Amino acid sequence: MRSNAPHSARHTGYPGADLRALRKTRGLTLAGLAEKLGRSVGWLSQVERDLSEPSITDLRHLAAALDVSVSMLFRHAAAPAHEAGYIVRADARRPIGSDTAGLVEELLSPDLTDDFEMVHSTFQPHSRIKDLVKRPTQEVGYLISGRLQMEIDGTTHEINPGDSFRMRGEPFRWANPHDKPAVAIWVIAPPVY
């Protein structure tokens, strides 16, 4: 892991290192994000190093400034010491992403301090994203179950279980016009959630 956070910080489940990773992914400096929040650089630095704990209001402001869900920034269940930073149990996944109707996303990676993130995505039946998504990432998806339509760079593809797909900054959108949920694993670099 690239994290410089103290080893004990990983045990608390506090997302300081994740905040730093999200800030950097969005091209924000400490000073730039602190200014957006109306807080000092020192305060933000302490939060990122797990030396200070933000209030719920601070977390809401951070989530808005970083364009992530508030739940992404809340303290998550601490893993046992021997698993912290290595293992994510199925019942301890963090919900991530936006509140897009019909899509449930959970972080499979222990945190956002790596060069990539791994996401478990469930697309509910008869759901779709209307607007194209374009982000400066490389993404690979693997469909576990169900069927999914992926429009990538203007071409629509029918994705079946066992199929995989990739986007390298191309605009894309998804749809599940079928009667069963579609479940996919996504790897995204750099982390965007």
mmCIF file of C-alpha atoms in Angstrom:
data_model
loop_
_atom_site.group_PDB
_atom_site.id
_atom_site.type_symbol
_atom_site.label_atom_id
_atom_site.label_comp_id
_atom_site.label_asym_id
_atom_site.label_seq_id
_atom_site.Cartn_x
_atom_site.Cartn_y
_atom_site.Cartn_z
ATOM 1 C CA MET A 1 0.000 0.000 0.000
ATOM 2 C CA ARG A 2 1.064 3.574 -0.639
ATOM 3 C CA SER A 3 -0.408 4.862 2.607
ATOM 4 C CA ASN A 4 1.856 6.723 4.983
ATOM 5 C CA ALA A 5 -0.814 6.570 7.684
ATOM 6 C CA PRO A 6 0.258 5.054 10.972
ATOM 7 C CA HIS A 7 -0.407 1.321 11.093
ATOM 8 C CA SER A 8 -2.798 1.803 14.021
ATOM 9 C CA ALA A 9 -4.973 4.145 11.925
ATOM 10 C CA ARG A 10 -5.960 1.208 9.721
ATOM 11 C CA HIS A 11 -7.387 -0.581 12.735
ATOM 12 C CA THR A 12 -9.770 2.228 13.638
ATOM 13 C CA GLY A 13 -11.473 2.183 10.274
ATOM 14 C CA TYR A 14 -11.141 5.974 10.057
ATOM 15 C CA PRO A 15 -10.853 7.123 6.431
ATOM 16 C CA GLY A 16 -8.005 9.683 6.683
ATOM 17 C CA ALA A 17 -5.883 7.955 4.049
ATOM 18 C CA ASP A 18 -8.972 7.587 1.850
ATOM 19 C CA LEU A 19 -9.619 11.329 2.111
ATOM 20 C CA ARG A 20 -6.063 12.033 1.009
ATOM 21 C CA ALA A 21 -6.394 9.600 -1.939
ATOM 22 C CA LEU A 22 -9.708 11.123 -3.035
ATOM 23 C CA ARG A 23 -8.330 14.659 -2.751
ATOM 24 C CA LYS A 24 -5.283 13.795 -4.863
ATOM 25 C CA THR A 25 -7.353 11.919 -7.465
ATOM 26 C CA ARG A 26 -9.426 15.074 -7.929
ATOM 27 C CA GLY A 27 -6.303 17.168 -8.382
ATOM 28 C CA LEU A 28 -6.907 19.194 -5.210
ATOM 29 C CA THR A 29 -4.141 20.470 -2.978
ATOM 30 C CA LEU A 30 -4.503 20.582 0.791
ATOM 31 C CA ALA A 31 -4.857 24.362 0.512
ATOM 32 C CA GLY A 32 -7.451 24.112 -2.268
ATOM 33 C CA LEU A 33 -9.675 21.660 -0.393
ATOM 34 C CA ALA A 34 -9.258 23.524 2.894
ATOM 35 C CA GLU A 35 -10.371 26.723 1.161
ATOM 36 C CA LYS A 36 -13.454 24.972 -0.289
ATOM 37 C CA LEU A 37 -14.320 23.781 3.212
ATOM 38 C CA GLY A 38 -13.566 27.073 4.949
ATOM 39 C CA ARG A 39 -11.112 25.242 7.217
ATOM 40 C CA SER A 40 -7.390 25.539 7.838
ATOM 41 C CA VAL A 41 -4.761 23.513 5.995
ATOM 42 C CA GLY A 42 -3.493 22.319 9.380
ATOM 43 C CA TRP A 43 -6.904 20.947 10.349
ATOM 44 C CA LEU A 44 -7.289 19.114 7.033
ATOM 45 C CA SER A 45 -3.768 17.718 7.275
ATOM 46 C CA GLN A 46 -4.514 16.359 10.750
ATOM 47 C CA VAL A 47 -7.749 14.767 9.496
ATOM 48 C CA GLU A 48 -5.915 13.094 6.621
ATOM 49 C CA ARG A 49 -3.279 11.733 9.028
ATOM 50 C CA ASP A 50 -5.949 10.460 11.464
ATOM 51 C CA LEU A 51 -4.773 12.882 14.156
ATOM 52 C CA SER A 52 -8.095 14.732 14.263
ATOM 53 C CA GLU A 53 -11.617 13.434 13.800
ATOM 54 C CA PRO A 54 -14.044 15.548 11.745
ATOM 55 C CA SER A 55 -17.597 16.155 12.931
ATOM 56 C CA ILE A 56 -20.572 14.768 11.016
ATOM 57 C CA THR A 57 -21.078 18.232 9.520
ATOM 58 C CA ASP A 58 -17.421 18.264 8.425
ATOM 59 C CA LEU A 59 -17.884 14.837 6.812
ATOM 60 C CA ARG A 60 -20.923 16.118 4.906
ATOM 61 C CA HIS A 61 -18.928 19.095 3.627
ATOM 62 C CA LEU A 62 -15.986 16.851 2.703
ATOM 63 C CA ALA A 63 -18.298 14.457 0.829
ATOM 64 C CA ALA A 64 -19.840 17.335 -1.132
ATOM 65 C CA ALA A 65 -16.431 18.832 -1.963
ATOM 66 C CA LEU A 66 -15.086 15.433 -3.117
ATOM 67 C CA ASP A 67 -18.342 14.395 -4.853
ATOM 68 C CA VAL A 68 -18.773 11.135 -2.927
ATOM 69 C CA SER A 69 -21.549 9.805 -0.724
ATOM 70 C CA VAL A 70 -21.394 10.711 2.948
ATOM 71 C CA SER A 71 -21.508 7.012 3.854
ATOM 72 C CA MET A 72 -18.186 6.588 2.048
ATOM 73 C CA LEU A 73 -16.528 8.834 4.634
ATOM 74 C CA PHE A 74 -18.129 7.489 7.804
ATOM 75 C CA ARG A 75 -16.106 5.307 10.094
ATOM 76 C CA HIS A 76 -16.479 1.717 8.971
ATOM 77 C CA ALA A 77 -16.218 -1.407 11.063
ATOM 78 C CA ALA A 78 -12.668 -2.071 12.122
ATOM 79 C CA ALA A 79 -11.194 -5.321 10.921
ATOM 80 C CA PRO A 80 -9.386 -7.565 13.385
ATOM 81 C CA ALA A 81 -5.740 -6.463 13.707
ATOM 82 C CA HIS A 82 -4.384 -9.385 11.656
ATOM 83 C CA GLU A 83 -6.817 -8.616 8.775
ATOM 84 C CA ALA A 84 -6.725 -4.793 8.736
ATOM 85 C CA GLY A 85 -5.603 -3.513 5.347
ATOM 86 C CA TYR A 86 -5.675 -7.019 3.861
ATOM 87 C CA ILE A 87 -9.132 -8.627 4.190
ATOM 88 C CA VAL A 88 -12.625 -7.203 3.577
ATOM 89 C CA ARG A 89 -15.357 -9.500 4.870
ATOM 90 C CA ALA A 90 -18.626 -9.654 2.891
ATOM 91 C CA ASP A 91 -20.588 -8.153 5.776
ATOM 92 C CA ALA A 92 -18.075 -5.300 6.244
ATOM 93 C CA ARG A 93 -18.061 -3.793 2.735
ATOM 94 C CA ARG A 94 -18.440 -0.015 2.550
ATOM 95 C CA PRO A 95 -21.234 1.366 0.389
ATOM 96 C CA ILE A 96 -19.847 3.795 -2.176
ATOM 97 C CA GLY A 97 -20.860 5.732 -5.245
ATOM 98 C CA SER A 98 -23.707 8.061 -5.869
ATOM 99 C CA ASP A 99 -27.345 7.510 -5.143
ATOM 100 C CA THR A 100 -28.021 6.462 -8.738
ATOM 101 C CA ALA A 101 -31.355 4.665 -8.759
ATOM 102 C CA GLY A 102 -30.958 0.979 -9.388
ATOM 103 C CA LEU A 103 -27.229 0.707 -8.700
ATOM 104 C CA VAL A 104 -25.748 -0.537 -5.432
ATOM 105 C CA GLU A 105 -21.953 -0.314 -5.149
ATOM 106 C CA GLU A 106 -19.689 -1.640 -2.404
ATOM 107 C CA LEU A 107 -15.956 -1.219 -2.010
ATOM 108 C CA LEU A 108 -14.110 -4.550 -2.149
ATOM 109 C CA SER A 109 -10.682 -2.964 -1.627
ATOM 110 C CA PRO A 110 -9.663 -2.438 2.020
ATOM 111 C CA ASP A 111 -9.320 1.310 1.349
ATOM 112 C CA LEU A 112 -8.525 3.818 -1.421
ATOM 113 C CA THR A 113 -4.767 4.033 -0.881
ATOM 114 C CA ASP A 114 -3.769 1.768 -3.793
ATOM 115 C CA ASP A 115 -3.401 2.745 -7.447
ATOM 116 C CA PHE A 116 -6.810 1.144 -8.117
ATOM 117 C CA GLU A 117 -10.069 0.274 -6.392
ATOM 118 C CA MET A 118 -12.197 -2.824 -6.697
ATOM 119 C CA VAL A 119 -15.987 -2.461 -6.597
ATOM 120 C CA HIS A 120 -18.923 -4.890 -6.328
ATOM 121 C CA SER A 121 -21.793 -3.457 -8.399
ATOM 122 C CA THR A 122 -25.390 -4.688 -8.456
ATOM 123 C CA PHE A 123 -27.608 -3.281 -11.221
ATOM 124 C CA GLN A 124 -31.270 -3.732 -10.345
ATOM 125 C CA PRO A 125 -33.739 -5.019 -12.978
ATOM 126 C CA HIS A 126 -35.065 -2.364 -15.379
ATOM 127 C CA SER A 127 -32.575 0.270 -14.248
ATOM 128 C CA ARG A 128 -30.315 2.499 -16.312
ATOM 129 C CA ILE A 129 -28.115 5.536 -16.064
ATOM 130 C CA LYS A 130 -29.371 8.266 -18.384
ATOM 131 C CA ASP A 131 -26.297 10.484 -18.662
ATOM 132 C CA LEU A 132 -22.995 9.409 -20.147
ATOM 133 C CA VAL A 133 -20.142 8.993 -17.643
ATOM 134 C CA LYS A 134 -16.717 10.246 -18.689
ATOM 135 C CA ARG A 135 -13.869 10.187 -16.209
ATOM 136 C CA PRO A 136 -10.066 10.106 -16.389
ATOM 137 C CA THR A 137 -9.774 6.457 -15.431
ATOM 138 C CA GLN A 138 -9.066 3.014 -16.774
ATOM 139 C CA GLU A 139 -11.828 0.575 -15.833
ATOM 140 C CA VAL A 140 -12.295 -3.137 -16.329
ATOM 141 C CA GLY A 141 -15.530 -4.912 -15.447
ATOM 142 C CA TYR A 142 -16.378 -8.595 -15.160
ATOM 143 C CA LEU A 143 -20.030 -9.705 -15.157
ATOM 144 C CA ILE A 144 -20.707 -12.413 -12.584
ATOM 145 C CA SER A 145 -24.440 -12.860 -13.154
ATOM 146 C CA GLY A 146 -27.368 -11.369 -15.043
ATOM 147 C CA ARG A 147 -27.055 -9.439 -18.286
ATOM 148 C CA LEU A 148 -26.033 -5.841 -18.802
ATOM 149 C CA GLN A 149 -25.985 -3.424 -21.705
ATOM 150 C CA MET A 150 -22.854 -1.260 -21.837
ATOM 151 C CA GLU A 151 -22.662 1.678 -24.213
ATOM 152 C CA ILE A 152 -18.964 2.478 -24.642
ATOM 153 C CA ASP A 153 -17.929 5.368 -26.886
ATOM 154 C CA GLY A 154 -21.267 5.292 -28.741
ATOM 155 C CA THR A 155 -21.493 1.524 -29.324
ATOM 156 C CA THR A 156 -23.876 -0.639 -27.259
ATOM 157 C CA HIS A 157 -22.675 -4.091 -26.198
ATOM 158 C CA GLU A 158 -24.707 -6.902 -24.602
ATOM 159 C CA ILE A 159 -22.632 -8.271 -21.700
ATOM 160 C CA ASN A 160 -23.331 -11.814 -20.444
ATOM 161 C CA PRO A 161 -22.043 -13.725 -17.396
ATOM 162 C CA GLY A 162 -18.319 -14.384 -17.748
ATOM 163 C CA ASP A 163 -17.814 -11.471 -20.165
ATOM 164 C CA SER A 164 -15.532 -8.569 -19.326
ATOM 165 C CA PHE A 165 -15.245 -5.039 -20.684
ATOM 166 C CA ARG A 166 -12.844 -2.092 -20.520
ATOM 167 C CA MET A 167 -13.009 1.697 -20.749
ATOM 168 C CA ARG A 168 -9.977 3.998 -20.951
ATOM 169 C CA GLY A 169 -11.555 7.392 -20.498
ATOM 170 C CA GLU A 170 -14.248 6.781 -23.136
ATOM 171 C CA PRO A 171 -17.776 7.972 -22.312
ATOM 172 C CA PHE A 172 -20.014 5.125 -21.185
ATOM 173 C CA ARG A 173 -23.392 4.326 -19.694
ATOM 174 C CA TRP A 174 -25.102 1.155 -18.549
ATOM 175 C CA ALA A 175 -28.607 -0.324 -18.626
ATOM 176 C CA ASN A 176 -30.202 -3.450 -17.209
ATOM 177 C CA PRO A 177 -33.462 -3.822 -19.167
ATOM 178 C CA HIS A 178 -33.824 -7.407 -17.960
ATOM 179 C CA ASP A 179 -35.916 -9.011 -15.192
ATOM 180 C CA LYS A 180 -32.955 -10.133 -13.039
ATOM 181 C CA PRO A 181 -30.225 -8.131 -11.291
ATOM 182 C CA ALA A 182 -26.817 -7.965 -12.946
ATOM 183 C CA VAL A 183 -23.767 -8.283 -10.682
ATOM 184 C CA ALA A 184 -20.327 -7.125 -11.773
ATOM 185 C CA ILE A 185 -16.863 -6.630 -10.317
ATOM 186 C CA TRP A 186 -15.137 -3.433 -11.452
ATOM 187 C CA VAL A 187 -11.510 -2.416 -11.131
ATOM 188 C CA ILE A 188 -10.984 1.341 -11.473
ATOM 189 C CA ALA A 189 -7.658 3.175 -11.660
ATOM 190 C CA PRO A 190 -7.076 5.614 -10.156
ATOM 191 C CA PRO A 191 -9.680 5.323 -7.383
ATOM 192 C CA VAL A 192 -12.591 7.717 -7.949
ATOM 193 C CA TYR A 193 -14.895 6.928 -5.048
#
